[in-house]
Amino acid sequence: MIVYKISSGKIALLKDIFLEKGFTGPYTRVLIKPNVCGFYPPSHLLMKTVVEYFSELSEKVVLVETESTMYKPMNRFRELGYVELFKDNPRVKFLDLTNFDVVKVSVPEGRALRKIPVSRIVLDFPLVNVARAGTHPSTRVTIALKNLFGLVSAKHKYLRYHPLGMDKVVADIAKVIKPALNIVEVPGSILVSEDALAVDIVASREIGVDPLEVKHFHYIAEDRGYLLEDYIKSVKIISK
């Protein structure tokens, strides 16, 4: 499980990693999921680099999010300056997936959920998961895996899902939603991996959290047939 690590000052190297991993297009549509309705939105510089790269390869790049207890997606895209940032790029669109073409997807051997409501386009097009690592009162950390909770197409998610145990919910979501790429900001660096668990393990250490303290890491590793301790040993960091 490979995680690339680059200095924030060398963000242009992201494009080299994307090419190395075979993200060369052309694409009809690419979805980009920044954590805009949570605590830690990605920086403008990171978003600009990622969106511009994929917009050159795609007919359309769609920034997607669902509403949270605190925020509405379209309001948040404007408040954070993302709408202004991409106003001159006609290929960039913004979409609230809370009620958009929702289907219920079965969770195989779910820990907390039998089905998850998600927008159909999340399953039909490449998904780029963009997060900024931070701590969280319910799940110890919120990074790439927790960011996928923002793709559950439902209102009142806090009341509906938190009582079930958010670590179990996050693990169930990871069985259904499979990003093509995960990009995470940590202090001074950017991490990139096709494996959301691997990038979260590295990111948690970068913010001073022992990955063994994170329950949903254990659940997801176990769902893949590993002990978390063994999965951690399999993660290889390549610095650029």
C-alpha positions as protocol buffer text, in pm:
chain_id: "A"
residue {
  index: 1
  type: MET
  ca { x: 0 y: 0 z: 0 }
}
residue {
  index: 2
  type: ILE
  ca { x: 183 y: 307 z: -126 }
}
residue {
  index: 3
  type: VAL
  ca { x: 142 y: 660 z: 8 }
}
residue {
  index: 4
  type: TYR
  ca { x: 320 y: 945 z: -168 }
}
residue {
  index: 5
  type: LYS
  ca { x: 437 y: 1236 z: 45 }
}
residue {
  index: 6
  type: ILE
  ca { x: 536 y: 1573 z: -94 }
}
residue {
  index: 7
  type: SER
  ca { x: 620 y: 1902 z: 71 }
}
residue {
  index: 8
  type: SER
  ca { x: 344 y: 2162 z: 52 }
}
residue {
  index: 9
  type: GLY
  ca { x: 601 y: 2387 z: -115 }
}
residue {
  index: 10
  type: LYS
  ca { x: 636 y: 2137 z: -400 }
}
residue {
  index: 11
  type: ILE
  ca { x: 266 y: 2101 z: -474 }
}
residue {
  index: 12
  type: ALA
  ca { x: 332 y: 2104 z: -850 }
}
residue {
  index: 13
  type: LEU
  ca { x: 469 y: 1751 z: -806 }
}
residue {
  index: 14
  type: LEU
  ca { x: 112 y: 1633 z: -755 }
}
residue {
  index: 15
  type: LYS
  ca { x: 68 y: 1633 z: -1131 }
}
residue {
  index: 16
  type: ASP
  ca { x: 364 y: 1398 z: -1170 }
}
residue {
  index: 17
  type: ILE
  ca { x: 207 y: 1157 z: -921 }
}
residue {
  index: 18
  type: PHE
  ca { x: -127 y: 1170 z: -1102 }
}
residue {
  index: 19
  type: LEU
  ca { x: 46 y: 1085 z: -1429 }
}
residue {
  index: 20
  type: GLU
  ca { x: 253 y: 810 z: -1267 }
}
residue {
  index: 21
  type: LYS
  ca { x: -65 y: 649 z: -1132 }
}
residue {
  index: 22
  type: GLY
  ca { x: -227 y: 655 z: -1476 }
}
residue {
  index: 23
  type: PHE
  ca { x: -476 y: 939 z: -1435 }
}
residue {
  index: 24
  type: THR
  ca { x: -446 y: 1056 z: -1793 }
}
residue {
  index: 25
  type: GLY
  ca { x: -807 y: 1070 z: -1913 }
}
residue {
  index: 26
  type: PRO
  ca { x: -1000 y: 1148 z: -2111 }
}
residue {
  index: 27
  type: TYR
  ca { x: -1296 y: 1147 z: -1873 }
}
residue {
  index: 28
  type: THR
  ca { x: -1658 y: 1238 z: -1928 }
}
residue {
  index: 29
  type: ARG
  ca { x: -1690 y: 1351 z: -1568 }
}
residue {
  index: 30
  type: VAL
  ca { x: -1473 y: 1348 z: -1256 }
}
residue {
  index: 31
  type: LEU
  ca { x: -1617 y: 1402 z: -909 }
}
residue {
  index: 32
  type: ILE
  ca { x: -1410 y: 1582 z: -647 }
}
residue {
  index: 33
  type: LYS
  ca { x: -1520 y: 1557 z: -284 }
}
residue {
  index: 34
  type: PRO
  ca { x: -1361 y: 1821 z: -60 }
}
residue {
  index: 35
  type: ASN
  ca { x: -1454 y: 1829 z: 307 }
}
residue {
  index: 36
  type: VAL
  ca { x: -1642 y: 2158 z: 290 }
}
residue {
  index: 37
  type: CYS
  ca { x: -1928 y: 2083 z: 530 }
}
residue {
  index: 38
  type: GLY
  ca { x: -1700 y: 1963 z: 808 }
}
residue {
  index: 39
  type: PHE
  ca { x: -1430 y: 2107 z: 1031 }
}
residue {
  index: 40
  type: TYR
  ca { x: -1130 y: 2104 z: 797 }
}
residue {
  index: 41
  type: PRO
  ca { x: -1179 y: 2229 z: 439 }
}
residue {
  index: 42
  type: PRO
  ca { x: -885 y: 2187 z: 199 }
}
residue {
  index: 43
  type: SER
  ca { x: -677 y: 2490 z: 104 }
}
residue {
  index: 44
  type: HIS
  ca { x: -737 y: 2691 z: -211 }
}
residue {
  index: 45
  type: LEU
  ca { x: -392 y: 2599 z: -340 }
}
residue {
  index: 46
  type: LEU
  ca { x: -456 y: 2227 z: -312 }
}
residue {
  index: 47
  type: MET
  ca { x: -804 y: 2251 z: -461 }
}
residue {
  index: 48
  type: LYS
  ca { x: -683 y: 2467 z: -748 }
}
residue {
  index: 49
  type: THR
  ca { x: -403 y: 2222 z: -831 }
}
residue {
  index: 50
  type: VAL
  ca { x: -630 y: 1917 z: -824 }
}
residue {
  index: 51
  type: VAL
  ca { x: -927 y: 2073 z: -1004 }
}
residue {
  index: 52
  type: GLU
  ca { x: -718 y: 2231 z: -1279 }
}
residue {
  index: 53
  type: TYR
  ca { x: -540 y: 1903 z: -1349 }
}
residue {
  index: 54
  type: PHE
  ca { x: -859 y: 1701 z: -1386 }
}
residue {
  index: 55
  type: SER
  ca { x: -1049 y: 1974 z: -1570 }
}
residue {
  index: 56
  type: GLU
  ca { x: -789 y: 1954 z: -1847 }
}
residue {
  index: 57
  type: LEU
  ca { x: -872 y: 1584 z: -1889 }
}
residue {
  index: 58
  type: SER
  ca { x: -1249 y: 1592 z: -1839 }
}
residue {
  index: 59
  type: GLU
  ca { x: -1557 y: 1730 z: -2005 }
}
residue {
  index: 60
  type: LYS
  ca { x: -1676 y: 1828 z: -1660 }
}
residue {
  index: 61
  type: VAL
  ca { x: -1535 y: 1836 z: -1307 }
}
residue {
  index: 62
  type: VAL
  ca { x: -1801 y: 1835 z: -1037 }
}
residue {
  index: 63
  type: LEU
  ca { x: -1731 y: 1939 z: -678 }
}
residue {
  index: 64
  type: VAL
  ca { x: -1976 y: 1743 z: -464 }
}
residue {
  index: 65
  type: GLU
  ca { x: -2094 y: 1742 z: -104 }
}
residue {
  index: 66
  type: THR
  ca { x: -2404 y: 1673 z: 106 }
}
residue {
  index: 67
  type: GLU
  ca { x: -2541 y: 1884 z: 386 }
}
residue {
  index: 68
  type: SER
  ca { x: -2425 y: 1843 z: 744 }
}
residue {
  index: 69
  type: THR
  ca { x: -2576 y: 1954 z: 1072 }
}
residue {
  index: 70
  type: MET
  ca { x: -2382 y: 2280 z: 1044 }
}
residue {
  index: 71
  type: TYR
  ca { x: -2376 y: 2363 z: 673 }
}
residue {
  index: 72
  type: LYS
  ca { x: -2551 y: 2357 z: 336 }
}
residue {
  index: 73
  type: PRO
  ca { x: -2314 y: 2261 z: 51 }
}
residue {
  index: 74
  type: MET
  ca { x: -2385 y: 2544 z: -194 }
}
residue {
  index: 75
  type: ASN
  ca { x: -2361 y: 2806 z: 80 }
}
residue {
  index: 76
  type: ARG
  ca { x: -2038 y: 2653 z: 197 }
}
residue {
  index: 77
  type: PHE
  ca { x: -1883 y: 2642 z: -151 }
}
residue {
  index: 78
  type: ARG
  ca { x: -1948 y: 3017 z: -174 }
}
residue {
  index: 79
  type: GLU
  ca { x: -1838 y: 3101 z: 181 }
}
residue {
  index: 80
  type: LEU
  ca { x: -1507 y: 2918 z: 140 }
}
residue {
  index: 81
  type: GLY
  ca { x: -1436 y: 3099 z: -185 }
}
residue {
  index: 82
  type: TYR
  ca { x: -1442 y: 2792 z: -408 }
}
residue {
  index: 83
  type: VAL
  ca { x: -1708 y: 2935 z: -640 }
}
residue {
  index: 84
  type: GLU
  ca { x: -1499 y: 3248 z: -687 }
}
residue {
  index: 85
  type: LEU
  ca { x: -1183 y: 3041 z: -729 }
}
residue {
  index: 86
  type: PHE
  ca { x: -1323 y: 2851 z: -1028 }
}
residue {
  index: 87
  type: LYS
  ca { x: -1558 y: 3110 z: -1177 }
}
residue {
  index: 88
  type: ASP
  ca { x: -1353 y: 3136 z: -1497 }
}
residue {
  index: 89
  type: ASN
  ca { x: -1335 y: 2761 z: -1557 }
}
residue {
  index: 90
  type: PRO
  ca { x: -1648 y: 2658 z: -1750 }
}
residue {
  index: 91
  type: ARG
  ca { x: -1580 y: 2288 z: -1689 }
}
residue {
  index: 92
  type: VAL
  ca { x: -1614 y: 2319 z: -1311 }
}
residue {
  index: 93
  type: LYS
  ca { x: -1957 y: 2269 z: -1155 }
}
residue {
  index: 94
  type: PHE
  ca { x: -2087 y: 2242 z: -798 }
}
residue {
  index: 95
  type: LEU
  ca { x: -2350 y: 1993 z: -689 }
}
residue {
  index: 96
  type: ASP
  ca { x: -2538 y: 1924 z: -367 }
}
residue {
  index: 97
  type: LEU
  ca { x: -2589 y: 1547 z: -355 }
}
residue {
  index: 98
  type: THR
  ca { x: -2822 y: 1545 z: -53 }
}
residue {
  index: 99
  type: ASN
  ca { x: -3126 y: 1463 z: -267 }
}
residue {
  index: 100
  type: PHE
  ca { x: -2970 y: 1411 z: -609 }
}
residue {
  index: 101
  type: ASP
  ca { x: -3062 y: 1085 z: -787 }
}
residue {
  index: 102
  type: VAL
  ca { x: -3031 y: 881 z: -469 }
}
residue {
  index: 103
  type: VAL
  ca { x: -3008 y: 502 z: -469 }
}
residue {
  index: 104
  type: LYS
  ca { x: -2975 y: 268 z: -172 }
}
residue {
  index: 105
  type: VAL
  ca { x: -2669 y: 47 z: -193 }
}
residue {
  index: 106
  type: SER
  ca { x: -2644 y: -274 z: 6 }
}
residue {
  index: 107
  type: VAL
  ca { x: -2356 y: -305 z: 252 }
}
residue {
  index: 108
  type: PRO
  ca { x: -2203 y: -654 z: 253 }
}
residue {
  index: 109
  type: GLU
  ca { x: -2186 y: -779 z: 613 }
}
residue {
  index: 110
  type: GLY
  ca { x: -2236 y: -429 z: 749 }
}
residue {
  index: 111
  type: ARG
  ca { x: -2134 y: -350 z: 1104 }
}
residue {
  index: 112
  type: ALA
  ca { x: -2401 y: -81 z: 1153 }
}
residue {
  index: 113
  type: LEU
  ca { x: -2585 y: -47 z: 821 }
}
residue {
  index: 114
  type: ARG
  ca { x: -2764 y: -273 z: 578 }
}
residue {
  index: 115
  type: LYS
  ca { x: -2796 y: -8 z: 307 }
}
residue {
  index: 116
  type: ILE
  ca { x: -2646 y: 335 z: 239 }
}
residue {
  index: 117
  type: PRO
  ca { x: -2822 y: 610 z: 39 }
}
residue {
  index: 118
  type: VAL
  ca { x: -2583 y: 764 z: -213 }
}
residue {
  index: 119
  type: SER
  ca { x: -2617 y: 959 z: -534 }
}
residue {
  index: 120
  type: ARG
  ca { x: -2588 y: 735 z: -839 }
}
residue {
  index: 121
  type: ILE
  ca { x: -2313 y: 949 z: -991 }
}
residue {
  index: 122
  type: VAL
  ca { x: -2082 y: 861 z: -699 }
}
residue {
  index: 123
  type: LEU
  ca { x: -2091 y: 503 z: -822 }
}
residue {
  index: 124
  type: ASP
  ca { x: -2072 y: 584 z: -1193 }
}
residue {
  index: 125
  type: PHE
  ca { x: -1776 y: 825 z: -1222 }
}
residue {
  index: 126
  type: PRO
  ca { x: -1419 y: 852 z: -1089 }
}
residue {
  index: 127
  type: LEU
  ca { x: -1410 y: 1004 z: -741 }
}
residue {
  index: 128
  type: VAL
  ca { x: -1122 y: 1211 z: -606 }
}
residue {
  index: 129
  type: ASN
  ca { x: -1138 y: 1239 z: -227 }
}
residue {
  index: 130
  type: VAL
  ca { x: -972 y: 1558 z: -92 }
}
residue {
  index: 131
  type: ALA
  ca { x: -939 y: 1611 z: 282 }
}
residue {
  index: 132
  type: ARG
  ca { x: -742 y: 1802 z: 543 }
}
residue {
  index: 133
  type: ALA
  ca { x: -646 y: 1590 z: 842 }
}
residue {
  index: 134
  type: GLY
  ca { x: -772 y: 1680 z: 1186 }
}
residue {
  index: 135
  type: THR
  ca { x: -903 y: 1536 z: 1509 }
}
residue {
  index: 136
  type: HIS
  ca { x: -1270 y: 1460 z: 1570 }
}
residue {
  index: 137
  type: PRO
  ca { x: -1472 y: 1401 z: 1888 }
}
residue {
  index: 138
  type: SER
  ca { x: -1663 y: 1101 z: 1751 }
}
residue {
  index: 139
  type: THR
  ca { x: -1402 y: 917 z: 1544 }
}
residue {
  index: 140
  type: ARG
  ca { x: -1070 y: 1040 z: 1691 }
}
residue {
  index: 141
  type: VAL
  ca { x: -965 y: 1167 z: 1346 }
}
residue {
  index: 142
  type: THR
  ca { x: -1140 y: 1296 z: 1036 }
}
residue {
  index: 143
  type: ILE
  ca { x: -936 y: 1233 z: 724 }
}
residue {
  index: 144
  type: ALA
  ca { x: -1007 y: 1063 z: 390 }
}
residue {
  index: 145
  type: LEU
  ca { x: -1227 y: 782 z: 524 }
}
residue {
  index: 146
  type: LYS
  ca { x: -1441 y: 1006 z: 744 }
}
residue {
  index: 147
  type: ASN
  ca { x: -1475 y: 1250 z: 452 }
}
residue {
  index: 148
  type: LEU
  ca { x: -1674 y: 982 z: 268 }
}
residue {
  index: 149
  type: PHE
  ca { x: -1953 y: 1025 z: 523 }
}
residue {
  index: 150
  type: GLY
  ca { x: -2017 y: 1349 z: 337 }
}
residue {
  index: 151
  type: LEU
  ca { x: -2137 y: 1143 z: 40 }
}
residue {
  index: 152
  type: VAL
  ca { x: -2422 y: 979 z: 230 }
}
residue {
  index: 153
  type: SER
  ca { x: -2729 y: 1134 z: 71 }
}
residue {
  index: 154
  type: ALA
  ca { x: -2953 y: 1194 z: 370 }
}
residue {
  index: 155
  type: LYS
  ca { x: -3070 y: 1480 z: 588 }
}
residue {
  index: 156
  type: HIS
  ca { x: -3032 y: 1491 z: 966 }
}
residue {
  index: 157
  type: LYS
  ca { x: -2734 y: 1256 z: 945 }
}
residue {
  index: 158
  type: TYR
  ca { x: -2611 y: 1331 z: 1295 }
}
residue {
  index: 159
  type: LEU
  ca { x: -2932 y: 1205 z: 1455 }
}
residue {
  index: 160
  type: ARG
  ca { x: -2966 y: 919 z: 1212 }
}
residue {
  index: 161
  type: TYR
  ca { x: -2615 y: 773 z: 1209 }
}
residue {
  index: 162
  type: HIS
  ca { x: -2417 y: 885 z: 1514 }
}
residue {
  index: 163
  type: PRO
  ca { x: -2619 y: 671 z: 1759 }
}
residue {
  index: 164
  type: LEU
  ca { x: -2517 y: 364 z: 1555 }
}
residue {
  index: 165
  type: GLY
  ca { x: -2149 y: 428 z: 1625 }
}
residue {
  index: 166
  type: MET
  ca { x: -1967 y: 646 z: 1375 }
}
residue {
  index: 167
  type: ASP
  ca { x: -1660 y: 426 z: 1351 }
}
residue {
  index: 168
  type: LYS
  ca { x: -1880 y: 137 z: 1240 }
}
residue {
  index: 169
  type: VAL
  ca { x: -2069 y: 363 z: 999 }
}
residue {
  index: 170
  type: VAL
  ca { x: -1744 y: 489 z: 842 }
}
residue {
  index: 171
  type: ALA
  ca { x: -1624 y: 131 z: 801 }
}
residue {
  index: 172
  type: ASP
  ca { x: -1950 y: 38 z: 626 }
}
residue {
  index: 173
  type: ILE
  ca { x: -1926 y: 335 z: 392 }
}
residue {
  index: 174
  type: ALA
  ca { x: -1573 y: 228 z: 298 }
}
residue {
  index: 175
  type: LYS
  ca { x: -1716 y: -99 z: 167 }
}
residue {
  index: 176
  type: VAL
  ca { x: -1946 y: 84 z: -74 }
}
residue {
  index: 177
  type: ILE
  ca { x: -1770 y: 405 z: -183 }
}
residue {
  index: 178
  type: LYS
  ca { x: -1430 y: 349 z: -343 }
}
residue {
  index: 179
  type: PRO
  ca { x: -1241 y: 668 z: -437 }
}
residue {
  index: 180
  type: ALA
  ca { x: -1006 y: 644 z: -731 }
}
residue {
  index: 181
  type: LEU
  ca { x: -766 y: 872 z: -548 }
}
residue {
  index: 182
  type: ASN
  ca { x: -729 y: 1014 z: -196 }
}
residue {
  index: 183
  type: ILE
  ca { x: -542 y: 1340 z: -133 }
}
residue {
  index: 184
  type: VAL
  ca { x: -482 y: 1464 z: 221 }
}
residue {
  index: 185
  type: GLU
  ca { x: -332 y: 1784 z: 359 }
}
residue {
  index: 186
  type: VAL
  ca { x: -128 y: 1750 z: 677 }
}
residue {
  index: 187
  type: PRO
  ca { x: 96 y: 2014 z: 836 }
}
residue {
  index: 188
  type: GLY
  ca { x: 369 y: 2095 z: 584 }
}
residue {
  index: 189
  type: SER
  ca { x: 291 y: 1808 z: 347 }
}
residue {
  index: 190
  type: ILE
  ca { x: 42 y: 1654 z: 108 }
}
residue {
  index: 191
  type: LEU
  ca { x: -25 y: 1280 z: 101 }
}
residue {
  index: 192
  type: VAL
  ca { x: -161 y: 1088 z: -197 }
}
residue {
  index: 193
  type: SER
  ca { x: -278 y: 728 z: -226 }
}
residue {
  index: 194
  type: GLU
  ca { x: -528 y: 511 z: -405 }
}
residue {
  index: 195
  type: ASP
  ca { x: -588 y: 345 z: -65 }
}
residue {
  index: 196
  type: ALA
  ca { x: -791 y: 556 z: 179 }
}
residue {
  index: 197
  type: LEU
  ca { x: -693 y: 347 z: 481 }
}
residue {
  index: 198
  type: ALA
  ca { x: -323 y: 367 z: 400 }
}
residue {
  index: 199
  type: VAL
  ca { x: -328 y: 745 z: 354 }
}
residue {
  index: 200
  type: ASP
  ca { x: -526 y: 788 z: 676 }
}
residue {
  index: 201
  type: ILE
  ca { x: -276 y: 579 z: 872 }
}
residue {
  index: 202
  type: VAL
  ca { x: 8 y: 804 z: 757 }
}
residue {
  index: 203
  type: ALA
  ca { x: -195 y: 1123 z: 803 }
}
residue {
  index: 204
  type: SER
  ca { x: -298 y: 1034 z: 1157 }
}
residue {
  index: 205
  type: ARG
  ca { x: 66 y: 1004 z: 1257 }
}
residue {
  index: 206
  type: GLU
  ca { x: 140 y: 1338 z: 1092 }
}
residue {
  index: 207
  type: ILE
  ca { x: -111 y: 1507 z: 1325 }
}
residue {
  index: 208
  type: GLY
  ca { x: 13 y: 1323 z: 1633 }
}
residue {
  index: 209
  type: VAL
  ca { x: -248 y: 1048 z: 1660 }
}
residue {
  index: 210
  type: ASP
  ca { x: -150 y: 683 z: 1693 }
}
residue {
  index: 211
  type: PRO
  ca { x: -344 y: 498 z: 1419 }
}
residue {
  index: 212
  type: LEU
  ca { x: -401 y: 211 z: 1662 }
}
residue {
  index: 213
  type: GLU
  ca { x: -625 y: 449 z: 1861 }
}
residue {
  index: 214
  type: VAL
  ca { x: -870 y: 486 z: 1569 }
}
residue {
  index: 215
  type: LYS
  ca { x: -1148 y: 228 z: 1581 }
}
residue {
  index: 216
  type: HIS
  ca { x: -1260 y: 257 z: 1220 }
}
residue {
  index: 217
  type: PHE
  ca { x: -904 y: 184 z: 1106 }
}
residue {
  index: 218
  type: HIS
  ca { x: -926 y: -147 z: 1293 }
}
residue {
  index: 219
  type: TYR
  ca { x: -1268 y: -227 z: 1146 }
}
residue {
  index: 220
  type: ILE
  ca { x: -1164 y: -154 z: 788 }
}
residue {
  index: 221
  type: ALA
  ca { x: -841 y: -351 z: 817 }
}
residue {
  index: 222
  type: GLU
  ca { x: -1037 y: -645 z: 960 }
}
residue {
  index: 223
  type: ASP
  ca { x: -1292 y: -618 z: 679 }
}
residue {
  index: 224
  type: ARG
  ca { x: -1000 y: -660 z: 439 }
}
residue {
  index: 225
  type: GLY
  ca { x: -871 y: -963 z: 627 }
}
residue {
  index: 226
  type: TYR
  ca { x: -590 y: -797 z: 824 }
}
residue {
  index: 227
  type: LEU
  ca { x: -506 y: -700 z: 1177 }
}
residue {
  index: 228
  type: LEU
  ca { x: -446 y: -326 z: 1178 }
}
residue {
  index: 229
  type: GLU
  ca { x: -96 y: -379 z: 1315 }
}
residue {
  index: 230
  type: ASP
  ca { x: -10 y: -588 z: 1008 }
}
residue {
  index: 231
  type: TYR
  ca { x: -177 y: -345 z: 770 }
}
residue {
  index: 232
  type: ILE
  ca { x: 29 y: -59 z: 912 }
}
residue {
  index: 233
  type: LYS
  ca { x: 348 y: -257 z: 842 }
}
residue {
  index: 234
  type: SER
  ca { x: 244 y: -297 z: 478 }
}
residue {
  index: 235
  type: VAL
  ca { x: 217 y: 79 z: 416 }
}
residue {
  index: 236
  type: LYS
  ca { x: 512 y: 221 z: 224 }
}
residue {
  index: 237
  type: ILE
  ca { x: 578 y: 596 z: 212 }
}
residue {
  index: 238
  type: ILE
  ca { x: 746 y: 739 z: -99 }
}
residue {
  index: 239
  type: SER
  ca { x: 872 y: 1094 z: -52 }
}
residue {
  index: 240
  type: LYS
  ca { x: 897 y: 1314 z: -359 }
}
